[in-house]
Structures are given as C-alpha cells and as structure tokens.
Amino acid sequence: MNSVSDRWSPAPRDPLDDTLRLECGVYGVFDVSEAATITALGLHALQHRGQEACGIATFDGQRFHTERHMGHVGDAFTGADLVQRLPGMAAIGHTRYSTSGGSIIRNVQPMFADLAAGGVAIAHNGNLTNALTLREQLVEEGAIFQSTSDSEVILHLIARSRKRKIVDRFIDAMSRIEGGYALVALTNKKLIGVRDPLGIRPLVLGEFQGRYVLASETCALDIIGARFVRDIEHGEMVVIDKDGLKSLRPFPAARARPCIFEYVYFARPDSVVNGRSVYEVRKRMGQRLAHETPADVDVVVPVPDSGVPAALGYAQEAGLPYELGIIRNHYVGRTFIEPTQGLRELGVRMKLSPNRSVLAGKRVMLIDDSIVRGTNSVRVVRMVREAGAKEVHLRSASPPLKYPDFYGIDMPDRDKLLAASKTLDEIREFIGVETMGFLSVEGLYWAMNSAPRDPVNPQFTDHYFTGDYPTRLLDREIALGRNEQAERQLSFLVGA
C-alpha cells in the first residue's frame, strides 16, 4: 500500500521554482441575467489566484450546466455562445492552481453531484487539514471518489448527511471539516457561501443590480461594477435565494485569524481584504522596512510586480529615488519549457529585463515581497549586477519564511525554505548581495495597523513565519505517527 506522502503530497517541484502559489479563487452570483458571463468576468479578476484551470457551473431553472477547462479564463470562457453553453440566472465559478503533475481535468472545479435532495455544485478555496482522514473513512464506508480534491470530500459528506434540508446537510458536513477554506455552492434554489471558523481564507459579499455576489476578493466585484457590502464573517454561512440573504452562524464561536500572507503576496493590490487596503498595507510594509533595515544606496528598485507598493513605501520613507530598474514582460505564460539550467536563466530574462539606464553605476536597493528558496533572488541579483550596478542590496517586505503551509498555499518543504536553515549572513552570501534584510513580524503587524502580536492568541494566521499553526493538523499528525513524510504539504489537488 502506498504511504500517505506517496498518495497525497504534491508532485516534486522544480528545485529552482521560487514562487508561492495560492490554490484557487471562487465566485458566485444568483438571480442575474447572463450569470455565466458575469461569473467569467469575476474569474478573470481572480486569475492571479489560480492560472492552471477554471470552471463554471450554472442552473437554468431545470438543469445544471458545467464547463471545466485547463488554462486561463480568457481562453476558456469567451465567445458569443457562452450564455447558450452555460444558460441560467445563477452560477458559481472557480479558478485554480494545482501543484506540478496535478493539473488534470477531473480535479478542476466546480464539482457537481446529483444528490437525493437535488443537484449541488461546489467551488472551494483552501485546504482541509483532515481531508485525508475523512476520505479514508468514507472509502471504508463504500464511497467512490472520482478526483483527488478535498472538495469532493465535502460533497460526499453532504450526500451522506441524514438531515432533510440541504442547508442542514451543508452544516452537518462543514461541522466535520477542519482547515482554512472559503466555499461557494449552488443548488437548484440557493447560492451558499461559507467561510472557515477562523476566517483564514477570504470571502466577500457584493451587490450587483439589486442581487448578491460572492467572491474571493473585492477586485472581482469591481470588474462588474458591483458594490462591496461586507466580508463574510469567520465561521459564517450565508444562504441566498429568491427571498434574499440569510446569515447563519452554525459553528462554535472562535476568534478570527485571517491569513496575513494575503496582504504580503496573494491578494491583488487593488483589493480590500478584511477591511484593509492591500495596497496601503504593502506600502506600510516598505515604510517600516526602511526604518528597520536602512542602507546607504542611490536608488530603490522593486522586483516586479508584487514588490512595487513596498518599494514605493521604502523609497518615500527613506527619501530615496524610486525607479523601475527591472521591467517585467507580462506576455510570458507559464508553459515555457525549461529543461536545463541555461534555459532556466533565459526564462528569467524572458520575464524580467534590466533597465540599464537606471542601474548602471548605482548602489541599488532591491525590494521583493518575500523570499522562498532564494533561487529567483540569486538570478535577479546577477542580472542587476550584469547591468552595471555598483552595489546590490536586497530587502524582503515580509519576515523570513521558515515553516510550510497546510491551508492552501503551495509552499516547499521546510528544508527547502532558505530562511529555515540559514542565518541572515548566510542568506546574504547565498544570494550575493552587499546587505540583506527582512521585515520583522512586529513590523508586519504594525503595517496591518494592528496591535502588537499577541503570542497567546495571535490576531492573524502567521505560522509561515512563527510556526504557530491556528488549527489542528490531523492528517499530518497521523502521518507522523506512521513515520511517513508528513513535513510535506498534504495537498489534495494532486493527480495520479
């Protein structure tokens, strides 16, 4: 029998892959004309949350319709016939990132099941930390799974609930799952949204032409001209139907701990997450970074694109010129084949190009949002030096990443995280810069306009920096008990 890690850990990453990826964005509309078109627009705004696959499910009053595709939203859901392909006035959508090797159509969402109470389509963002345990129990009871997604676990739990009403079935199912998640579901009469009890993954409520919209981020409301109403609260379930919206609080009360990495990297800068402007928070990160790790330099240069707001804040606070010393090519996709080290270097040049007029002869301060393995930083620094920079200094607008994630972020094993095994000076030497600096955890909380971090009850989910996980990690604990490779992220989006 295969071990837990064989079956459920992500496929091996390229050792030079130095990017973090969030698994999924979700969207839902109810009682609007051309619901599929509205949903496609919303997914387009959420493309940054998942670029490998996308899907939409609609209900036309009699039947459900679904389309799921590999690739980008703009390629999959275009054409004048979209409304004919996906008719109906209610829809949910999903945009997805999967780990390498897991991009297969059977794992693409929304997932649909025809239950005794009627059809149900689900789109889910995040990871369940007990999904493997639940799945094994369900399989022992005779359940047959068609995918390796934890979203299908939720469908089976709903199907097996003994409750009569569909909303009660949802509550029954959600009471058994653990982890960080935001979920939208469509039945033949309702649009349902649920956010995990700690509010780790985001979900917002909007209003469009007098009707409700659910989305992972406010930028997906803006694209259709919807009005932001409020965040779905942690542990809240909203049920939207012809009678309006009903809010339920079916889970035990808990203190909110939203994911702080949404502000560091994942959310779009024009989004407002949990009442905070992502752009303003990132600027404040740079401002605090300028105080915590100053340097004698000539120019501040962002590593595009996510390093831009922090670099602006750093430059303004330090009274230094801000320049675009690195230009990003936005027309490079993710399918570039990089089989050798030499071609990997060319791949970086395809995406990022040095602006020699800014860099030559200067002492350059590079600002990046975060540093994972450090391999990308090495290549960027080399490129900047080759463009004539006299000195290169590097700052990370987030604290050092030291611990893996189990709530939906595709993050390397701990032994692959640069800051988990190296001192600050060793990191500086590895990357090849004159000075190296990270924002402190206290500085990050300051940037959030938050009180200082409470070590007993932290205000945010910040385990990637502190090792303080907000929930029980049941699947990992079981794997550890079996002496299996539990340190690896237990992703449930990996195909065979």
PDB file of N, CA, C and O in Angstrom, residues 49 257 393:
ATOM      1  N   ARG A  49      -5.187  34.170  -8.616  1.00  0.00           N
ATOM      2  CA  ARG A  49      -5.306  33.173  -7.558  1.00  0.00           C
ATOM      3  C   ARG A  49      -5.250  31.739  -8.099  1.00  0.00           C
ATOM      4  O   ARG A  49      -5.305  30.782  -7.314  1.00  0.00           O
ATOM      5  N   ARG A 257      -8.709  34.707  12.743  1.00  0.00           N
ATOM      6  CA  ARG A 257      -7.264  34.730  12.450  1.00  0.00           C
ATOM      7  C   ARG A 257      -7.060  34.672  10.941  1.00  0.00           C
ATOM      8  O   ARG A 257      -6.637  33.661  10.398  1.00  0.00           O
ATOM      9  N   HIS A 393      21.786  45.619  -2.886  1.00  0.00           N
ATOM     10  CA  HIS A 393      21.259  45.323  -1.564  1.00  0.00           C
ATOM     11  C   HIS A 393      19.855  44.764  -1.743  1.00  0.00           C
ATOM     12  O   HIS A 393      19.142  45.152  -2.669  1.00  0.00           O
TER      13      HIS A 393
END
